[in-house]
PDB file of C-alpha atoms in Angstrom:
ATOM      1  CA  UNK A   1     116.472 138.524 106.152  1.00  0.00           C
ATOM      2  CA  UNK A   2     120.147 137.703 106.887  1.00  0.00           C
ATOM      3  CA  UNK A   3     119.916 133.876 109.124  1.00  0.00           C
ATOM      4  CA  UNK A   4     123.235 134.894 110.848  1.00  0.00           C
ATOM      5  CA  UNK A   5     121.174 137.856 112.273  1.00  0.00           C
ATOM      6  CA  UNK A   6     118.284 135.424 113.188  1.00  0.00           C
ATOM      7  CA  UNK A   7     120.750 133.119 114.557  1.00  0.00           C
ATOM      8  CA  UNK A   8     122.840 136.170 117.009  1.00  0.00           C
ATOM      9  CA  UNK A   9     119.232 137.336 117.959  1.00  0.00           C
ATOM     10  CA  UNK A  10     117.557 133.763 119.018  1.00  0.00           C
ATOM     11  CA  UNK A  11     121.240 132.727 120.228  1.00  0.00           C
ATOM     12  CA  UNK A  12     121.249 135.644 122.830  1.00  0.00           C
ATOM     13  CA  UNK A  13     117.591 135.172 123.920  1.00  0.00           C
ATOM     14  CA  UNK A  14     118.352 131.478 124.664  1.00  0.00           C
ATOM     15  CA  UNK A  15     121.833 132.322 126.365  1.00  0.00           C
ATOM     16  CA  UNK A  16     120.018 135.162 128.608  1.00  0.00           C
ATOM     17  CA  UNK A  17     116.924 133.102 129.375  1.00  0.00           C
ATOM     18  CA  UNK A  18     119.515 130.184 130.672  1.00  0.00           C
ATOM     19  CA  UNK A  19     121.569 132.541 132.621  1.00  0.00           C
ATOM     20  CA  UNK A  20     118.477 134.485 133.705  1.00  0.00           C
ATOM     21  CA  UNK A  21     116.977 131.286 135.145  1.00  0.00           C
ATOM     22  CA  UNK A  22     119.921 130.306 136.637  1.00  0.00           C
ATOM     23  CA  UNK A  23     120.770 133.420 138.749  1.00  0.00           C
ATOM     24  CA  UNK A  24     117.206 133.131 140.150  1.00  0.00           C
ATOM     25  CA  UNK A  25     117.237 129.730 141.291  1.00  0.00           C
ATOM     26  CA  UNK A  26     119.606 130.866 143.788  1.00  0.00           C
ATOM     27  CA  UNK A  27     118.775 131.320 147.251  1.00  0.00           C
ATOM     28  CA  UNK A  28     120.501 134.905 147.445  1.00  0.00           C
ATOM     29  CA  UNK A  29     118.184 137.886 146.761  1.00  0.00           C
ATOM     30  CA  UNK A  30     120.819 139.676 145.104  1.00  0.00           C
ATOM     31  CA  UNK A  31     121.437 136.845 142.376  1.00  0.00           C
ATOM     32  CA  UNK A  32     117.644 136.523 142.043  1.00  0.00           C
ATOM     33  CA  UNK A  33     116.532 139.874 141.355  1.00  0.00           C
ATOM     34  CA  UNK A  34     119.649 140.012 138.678  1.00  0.00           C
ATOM     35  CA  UNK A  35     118.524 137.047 137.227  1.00  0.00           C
ATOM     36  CA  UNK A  36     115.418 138.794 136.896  1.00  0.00           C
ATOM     37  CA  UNK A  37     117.102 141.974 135.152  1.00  0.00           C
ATOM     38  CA  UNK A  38     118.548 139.256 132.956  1.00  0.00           C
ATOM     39  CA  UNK A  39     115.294 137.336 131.786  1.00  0.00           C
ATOM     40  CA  UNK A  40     114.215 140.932 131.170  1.00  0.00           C
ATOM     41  CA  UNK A  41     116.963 141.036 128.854  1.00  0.00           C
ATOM     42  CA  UNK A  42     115.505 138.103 126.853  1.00  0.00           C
ATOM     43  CA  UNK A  43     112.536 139.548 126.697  1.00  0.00           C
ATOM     44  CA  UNK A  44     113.475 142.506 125.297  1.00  0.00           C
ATOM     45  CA  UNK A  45     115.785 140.265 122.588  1.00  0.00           C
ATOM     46  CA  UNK A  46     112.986 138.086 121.754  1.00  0.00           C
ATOM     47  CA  UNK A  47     111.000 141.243 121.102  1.00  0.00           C
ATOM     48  CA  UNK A  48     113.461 142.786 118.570  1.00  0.00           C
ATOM     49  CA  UNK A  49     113.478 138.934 116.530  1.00  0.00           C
ATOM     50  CA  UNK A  50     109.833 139.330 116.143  1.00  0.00           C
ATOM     51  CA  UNK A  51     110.165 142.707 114.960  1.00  0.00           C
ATOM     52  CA  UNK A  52     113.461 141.623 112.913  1.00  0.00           C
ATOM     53  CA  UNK A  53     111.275 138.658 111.665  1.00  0.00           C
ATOM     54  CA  UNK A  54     107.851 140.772 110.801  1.00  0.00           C
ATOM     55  CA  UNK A  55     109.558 144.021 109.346  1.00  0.00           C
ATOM     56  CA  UNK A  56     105.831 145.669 108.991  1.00  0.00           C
ATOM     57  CA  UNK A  57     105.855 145.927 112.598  1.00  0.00           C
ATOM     58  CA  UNK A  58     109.606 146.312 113.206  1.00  0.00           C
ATOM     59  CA  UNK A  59     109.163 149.939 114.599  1.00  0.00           C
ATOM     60  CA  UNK A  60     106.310 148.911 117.311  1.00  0.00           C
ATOM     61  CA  UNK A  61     108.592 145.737 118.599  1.00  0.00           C
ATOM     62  CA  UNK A  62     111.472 147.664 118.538  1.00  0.00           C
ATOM     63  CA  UNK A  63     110.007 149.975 121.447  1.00  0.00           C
ATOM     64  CA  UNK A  64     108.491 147.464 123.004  1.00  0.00           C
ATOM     65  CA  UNK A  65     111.703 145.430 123.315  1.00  0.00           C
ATOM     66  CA  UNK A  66     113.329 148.749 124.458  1.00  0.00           C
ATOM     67  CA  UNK A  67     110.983 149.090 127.225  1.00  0.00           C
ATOM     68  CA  UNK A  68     111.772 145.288 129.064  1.00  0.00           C
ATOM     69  CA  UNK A  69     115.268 146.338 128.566  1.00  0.00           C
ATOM     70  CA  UNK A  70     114.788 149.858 130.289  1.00  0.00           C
ATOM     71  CA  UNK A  71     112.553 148.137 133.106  1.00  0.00           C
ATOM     72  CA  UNK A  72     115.876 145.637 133.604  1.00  0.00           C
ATOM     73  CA  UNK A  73     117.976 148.314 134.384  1.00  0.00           C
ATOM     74  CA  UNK A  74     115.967 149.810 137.211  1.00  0.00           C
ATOM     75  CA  UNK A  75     115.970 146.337 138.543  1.00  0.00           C
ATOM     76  CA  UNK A  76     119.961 146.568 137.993  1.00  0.00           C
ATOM     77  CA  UNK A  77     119.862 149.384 139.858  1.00  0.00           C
ATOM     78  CA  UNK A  78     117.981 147.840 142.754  1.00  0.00           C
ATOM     79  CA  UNK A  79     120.212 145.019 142.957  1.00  0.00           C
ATOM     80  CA  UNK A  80     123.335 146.909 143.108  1.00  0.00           C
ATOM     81  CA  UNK A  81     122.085 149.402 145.925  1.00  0.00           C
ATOM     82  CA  UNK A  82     120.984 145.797 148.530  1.00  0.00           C
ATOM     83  CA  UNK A  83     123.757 146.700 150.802  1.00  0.00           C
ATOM     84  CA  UNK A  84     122.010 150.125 151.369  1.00  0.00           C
ATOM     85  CA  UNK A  85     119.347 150.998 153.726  1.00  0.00           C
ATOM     86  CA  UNK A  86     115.760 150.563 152.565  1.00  0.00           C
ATOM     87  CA  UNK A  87     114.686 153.646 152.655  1.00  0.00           C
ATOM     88  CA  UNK A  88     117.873 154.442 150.508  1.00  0.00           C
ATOM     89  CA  UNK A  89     117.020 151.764 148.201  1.00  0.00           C
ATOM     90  CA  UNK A  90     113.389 152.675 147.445  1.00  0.00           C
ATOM     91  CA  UNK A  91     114.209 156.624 147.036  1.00  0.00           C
ATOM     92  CA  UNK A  92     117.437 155.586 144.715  1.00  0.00           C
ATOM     93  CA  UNK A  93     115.382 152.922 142.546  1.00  0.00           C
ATOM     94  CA  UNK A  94     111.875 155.639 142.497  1.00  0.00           C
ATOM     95  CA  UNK A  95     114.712 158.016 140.871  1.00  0.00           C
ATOM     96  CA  UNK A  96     116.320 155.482 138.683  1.00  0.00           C
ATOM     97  CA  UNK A  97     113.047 154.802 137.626  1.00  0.00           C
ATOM     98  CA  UNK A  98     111.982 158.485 136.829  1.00  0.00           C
ATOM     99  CA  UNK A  99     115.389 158.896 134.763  1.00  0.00           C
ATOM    100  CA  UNK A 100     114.730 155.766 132.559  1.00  0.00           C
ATOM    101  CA  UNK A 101     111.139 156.992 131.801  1.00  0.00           C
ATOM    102  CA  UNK A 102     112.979 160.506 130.937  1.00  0.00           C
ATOM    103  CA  UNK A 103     115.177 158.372 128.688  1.00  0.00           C
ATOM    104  CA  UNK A 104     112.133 156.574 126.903  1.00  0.00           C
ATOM    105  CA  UNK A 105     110.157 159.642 126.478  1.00  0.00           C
ATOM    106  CA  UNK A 106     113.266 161.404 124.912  1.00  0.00           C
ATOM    107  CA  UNK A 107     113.754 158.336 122.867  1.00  0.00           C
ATOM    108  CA  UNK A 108     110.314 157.863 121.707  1.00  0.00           C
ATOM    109  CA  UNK A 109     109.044 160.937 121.207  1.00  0.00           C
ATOM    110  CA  UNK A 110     112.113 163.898 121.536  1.00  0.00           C
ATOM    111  CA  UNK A 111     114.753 162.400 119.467  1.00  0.00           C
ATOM    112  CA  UNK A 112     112.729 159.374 117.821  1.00  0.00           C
ATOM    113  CA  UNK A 113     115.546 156.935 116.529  1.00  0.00           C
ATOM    114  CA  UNK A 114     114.264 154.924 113.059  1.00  0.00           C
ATOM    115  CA  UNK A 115     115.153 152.048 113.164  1.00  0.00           C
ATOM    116  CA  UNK A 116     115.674 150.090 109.547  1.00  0.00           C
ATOM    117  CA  UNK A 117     116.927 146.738 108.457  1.00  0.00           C
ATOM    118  CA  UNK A 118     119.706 146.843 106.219  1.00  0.00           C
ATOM    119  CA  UNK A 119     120.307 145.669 102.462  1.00  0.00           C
ATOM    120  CA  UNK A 120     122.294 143.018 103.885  1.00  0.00           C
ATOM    121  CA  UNK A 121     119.981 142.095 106.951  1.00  0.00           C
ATOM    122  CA  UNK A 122     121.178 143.688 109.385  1.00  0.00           C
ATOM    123  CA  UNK A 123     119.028 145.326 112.273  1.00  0.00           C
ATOM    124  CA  UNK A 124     120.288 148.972 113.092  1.00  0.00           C
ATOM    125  CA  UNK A 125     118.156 151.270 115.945  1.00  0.00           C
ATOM    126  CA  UNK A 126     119.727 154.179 114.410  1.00  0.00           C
ATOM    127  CA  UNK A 127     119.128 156.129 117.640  1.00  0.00           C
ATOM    128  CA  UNK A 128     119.882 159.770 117.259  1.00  0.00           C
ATOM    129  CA  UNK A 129     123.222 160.984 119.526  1.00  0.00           C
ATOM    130  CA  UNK A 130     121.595 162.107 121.719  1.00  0.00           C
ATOM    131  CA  UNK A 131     119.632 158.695 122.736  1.00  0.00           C
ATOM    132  CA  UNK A 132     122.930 156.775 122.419  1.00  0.00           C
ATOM    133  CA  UNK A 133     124.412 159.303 124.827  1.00  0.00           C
ATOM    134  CA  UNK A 134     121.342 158.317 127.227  1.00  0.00           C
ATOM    135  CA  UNK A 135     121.649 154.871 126.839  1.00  0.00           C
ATOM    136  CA  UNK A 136     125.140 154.803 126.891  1.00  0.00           C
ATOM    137  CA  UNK A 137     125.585 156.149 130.238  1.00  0.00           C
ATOM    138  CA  UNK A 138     122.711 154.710 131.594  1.00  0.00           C
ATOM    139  CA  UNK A 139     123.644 150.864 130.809  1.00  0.00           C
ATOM    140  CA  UNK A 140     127.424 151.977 132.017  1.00  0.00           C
ATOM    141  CA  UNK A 141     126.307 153.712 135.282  1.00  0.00           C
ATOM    142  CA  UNK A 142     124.180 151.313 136.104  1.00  0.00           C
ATOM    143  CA  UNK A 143     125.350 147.785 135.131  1.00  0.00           C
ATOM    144  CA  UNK A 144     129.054 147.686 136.046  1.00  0.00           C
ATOM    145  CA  UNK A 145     128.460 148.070 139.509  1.00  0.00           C
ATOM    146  CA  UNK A 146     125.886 145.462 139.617  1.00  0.00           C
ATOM    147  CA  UNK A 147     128.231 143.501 138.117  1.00  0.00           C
ATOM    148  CA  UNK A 148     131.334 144.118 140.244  1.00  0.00           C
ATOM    149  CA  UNK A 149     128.728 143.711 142.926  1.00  0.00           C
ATOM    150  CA  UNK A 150     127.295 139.534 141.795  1.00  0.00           C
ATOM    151  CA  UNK A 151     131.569 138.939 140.595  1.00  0.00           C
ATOM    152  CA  UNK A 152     131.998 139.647 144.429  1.00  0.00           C
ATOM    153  CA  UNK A 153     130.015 136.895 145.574  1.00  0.00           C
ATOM    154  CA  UNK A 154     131.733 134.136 144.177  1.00  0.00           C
ATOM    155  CA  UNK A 155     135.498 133.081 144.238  1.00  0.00           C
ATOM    156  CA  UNK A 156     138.545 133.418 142.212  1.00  0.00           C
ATOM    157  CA  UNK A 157     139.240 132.731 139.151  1.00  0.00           C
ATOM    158  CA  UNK A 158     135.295 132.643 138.609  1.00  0.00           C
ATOM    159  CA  UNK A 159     134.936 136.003 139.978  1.00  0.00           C
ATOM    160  CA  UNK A 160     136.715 137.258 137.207  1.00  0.00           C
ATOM    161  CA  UNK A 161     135.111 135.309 134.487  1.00  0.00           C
ATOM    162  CA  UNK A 162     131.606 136.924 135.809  1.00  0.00           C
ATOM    163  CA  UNK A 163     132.780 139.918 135.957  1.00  0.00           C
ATOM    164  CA  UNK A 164     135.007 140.043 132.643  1.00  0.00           C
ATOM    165  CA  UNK A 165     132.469 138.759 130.901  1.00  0.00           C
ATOM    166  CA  UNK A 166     129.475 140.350 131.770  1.00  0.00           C
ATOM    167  CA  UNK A 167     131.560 143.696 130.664  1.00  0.00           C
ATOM    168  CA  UNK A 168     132.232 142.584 127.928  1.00  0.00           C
ATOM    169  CA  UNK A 169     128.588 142.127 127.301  1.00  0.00           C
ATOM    170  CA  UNK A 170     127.628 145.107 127.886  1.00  0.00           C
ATOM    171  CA  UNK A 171     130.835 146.656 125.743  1.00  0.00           C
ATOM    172  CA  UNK A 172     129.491 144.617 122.723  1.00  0.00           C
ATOM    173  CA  UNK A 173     126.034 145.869 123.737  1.00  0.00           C
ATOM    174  CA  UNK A 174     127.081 149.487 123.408  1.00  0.00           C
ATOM    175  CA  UNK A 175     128.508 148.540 119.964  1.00  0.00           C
ATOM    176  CA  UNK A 176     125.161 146.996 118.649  1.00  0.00           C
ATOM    177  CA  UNK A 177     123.474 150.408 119.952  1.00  0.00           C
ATOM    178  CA  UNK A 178     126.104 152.650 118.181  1.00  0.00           C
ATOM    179  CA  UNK A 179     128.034 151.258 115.538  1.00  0.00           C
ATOM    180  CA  UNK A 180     126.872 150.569 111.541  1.00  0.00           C
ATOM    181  CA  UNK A 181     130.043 149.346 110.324  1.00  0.00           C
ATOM    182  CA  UNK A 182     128.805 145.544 109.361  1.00  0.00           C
ATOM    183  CA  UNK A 183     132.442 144.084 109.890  1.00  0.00           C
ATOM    184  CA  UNK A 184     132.536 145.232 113.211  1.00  0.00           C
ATOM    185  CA  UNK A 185     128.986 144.096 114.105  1.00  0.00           C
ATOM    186  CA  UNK A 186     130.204 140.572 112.848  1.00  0.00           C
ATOM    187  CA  UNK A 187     132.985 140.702 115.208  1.00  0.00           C
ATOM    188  CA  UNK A 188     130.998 142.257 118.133  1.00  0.00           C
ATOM    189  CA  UNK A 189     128.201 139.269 117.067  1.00  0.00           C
ATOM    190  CA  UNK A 190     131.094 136.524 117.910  1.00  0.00           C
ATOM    191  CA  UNK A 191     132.811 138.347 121.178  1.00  0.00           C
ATOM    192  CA  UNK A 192     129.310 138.378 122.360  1.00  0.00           C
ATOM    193  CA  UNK A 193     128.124 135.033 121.341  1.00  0.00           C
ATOM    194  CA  UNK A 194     131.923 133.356 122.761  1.00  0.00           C
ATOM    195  CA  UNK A 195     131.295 135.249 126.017  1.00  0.00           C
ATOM    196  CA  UNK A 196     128.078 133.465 126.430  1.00  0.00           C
ATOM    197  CA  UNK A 197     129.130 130.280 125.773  1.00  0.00           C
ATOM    198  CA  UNK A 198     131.851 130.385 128.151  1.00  0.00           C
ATOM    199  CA  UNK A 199     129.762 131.550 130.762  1.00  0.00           C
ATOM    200  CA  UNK A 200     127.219 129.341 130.112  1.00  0.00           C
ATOM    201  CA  UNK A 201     129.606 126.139 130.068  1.00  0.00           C
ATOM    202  CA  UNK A 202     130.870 127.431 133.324  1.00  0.00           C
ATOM    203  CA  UNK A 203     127.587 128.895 135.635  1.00  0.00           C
ATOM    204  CA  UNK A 204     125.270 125.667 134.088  1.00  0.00           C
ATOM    205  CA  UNK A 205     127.747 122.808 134.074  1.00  0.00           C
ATOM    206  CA  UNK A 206     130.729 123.348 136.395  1.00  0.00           C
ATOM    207  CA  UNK A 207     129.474 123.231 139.984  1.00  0.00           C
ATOM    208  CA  UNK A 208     132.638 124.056 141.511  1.00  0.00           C
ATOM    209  CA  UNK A 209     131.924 127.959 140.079  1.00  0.00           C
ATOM    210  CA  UNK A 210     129.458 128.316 142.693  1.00  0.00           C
ATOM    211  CA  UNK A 211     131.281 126.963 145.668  1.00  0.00           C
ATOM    212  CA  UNK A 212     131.335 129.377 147.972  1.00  0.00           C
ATOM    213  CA  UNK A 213     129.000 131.850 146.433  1.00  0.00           C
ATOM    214  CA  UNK A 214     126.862 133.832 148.866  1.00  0.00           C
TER     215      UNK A 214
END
C-alpha cells in the first residue's frame, strides 16, 4: 500500500464531499442538483479507498465506485439541460441514462477492464480502449457544459476559477482513467489536489465568490 495513494484518494473524497455540500446548500436548483453529482463523486472515491485499502475485494468496490460515478453524470446531465423544457429534460436525462447503463454493461461485462494495484501502490482500472473511449467522451460530453453552465452563474474573476478548475478536474480525471506512467500520475495527483485546494479556499471561505451568484 503506497500512503501517498491513500492520502490522493481520502484527500479527494474530503475535497468533493466539502464542495458537494456546499453547492447544495444553495438555494438555486441548478447548484443543488450539481452538488449532488458532486457528493456522488465522493462516493464513488470513497468506494475505490476501500477497495484500494481491502485488495481481496478491490475488483467488487471498484464497480461499485464506478456505478455512483456513472449515476453522477446523468445527474450532470440533468443539471446542464434546466434551461430546457421539461419534457425535453426528462426525454434527454431517460436517454442519458440508457447510454450510461450501455457504458456499464460494456464495461462490466463486454470489455471487462482488471483492475490491479501496482508494485509500487498504485491503483490502475486498466480499462480496455474501448471503455476509456466510453468514458472518455461521456465525462467530456457531459461535464463541460455543466460546468460552463454553474461558471455562468457567478461573477468574474470567480467565474473563471470555477470553470478553469473544474476542467482541469476532469482533465486530470481522464489521466487517472488512461494513463500508467507513475510520474505522470504523481503530477496529475498534485494538479488535482492544488485545484481543490484553491477552490476550496475560495467557494468555503471567501464570501465575496458568491456575490452575485444566481
Amino acid at each position: 500500500m503506497n500512503t501517498s495513494v491513500v492520502l490522493f484518494f481520502v484527500s479527494n473524497v474530503v475535497a468533493t464531499v466539502l464542495l458537494g455540500g456546499k453547492f447544495v446548500s444553495r438555494k438555486d436548483p441548478l447548484f443543488k442538483y450539481f452538488g449532488v453529482g458532486l457528493l456522488l463523486d465522493a462516493a464513488a472515491f470513497a468506494l475505490w479507498t476501500i477497495g484500494y485499502i481491502n485488495p481481496d475485494q478491490l475488483l467488487s468496490f471498484i464497480t461499485f465506485g464506478a456505478i455512483a460515478f456513472l449515476v453522477s453524470l446523468v445527474v450532470f446531465l440533468y443539471v446542464s439541460l434546466q434551461q430546457t423544457s421539461a419534457s425535453t429534460n426528462l426525454l434527454m436525462t431517460v436517454l442519458g441514462a440508457v447510454a450510461v447503463a450501455g457504458i456499464f454493461y460494456v464495461g462490466r461485462y463486454v470489455a471487462p477492464a482488471n483492475a490491479f494495484i501496482s508494485p509500487e501502490g498504485f491503483l490502475f482500472f486498466n480499462l480496455t480502449p474501448l471503455v476509456q473511449i466510453l468514458y472518455t467522451f461521456a465525462l467530456a460530453l457531459i461535464t463541460l457544459p455543466v460546468i460552463d453552465l454553474v461558471a455562468s452563474k457567478f461573477k468574474a474573476p470567480y467565474s473563471g476559477l470555477v470553470r478553469y478548475g473544474l476542467i482541469a478536474e476532469v482533465v486530470g480525471g481522464v489521466m487517472l482513467i488512461t494513463n500508467k506512467d507513475t510520474q505522470t500520475l504523481y503530477i496529475t495527483g498534485w494538479i488535482i489536489g492544488t485545484v481543490y485546494f484553491v477552490l476550496l479556499a475560495t467557494l468555503l471561505f471567501n464570501r465575496k465568490a458568491w456575490s452575485g451568484a444566481n
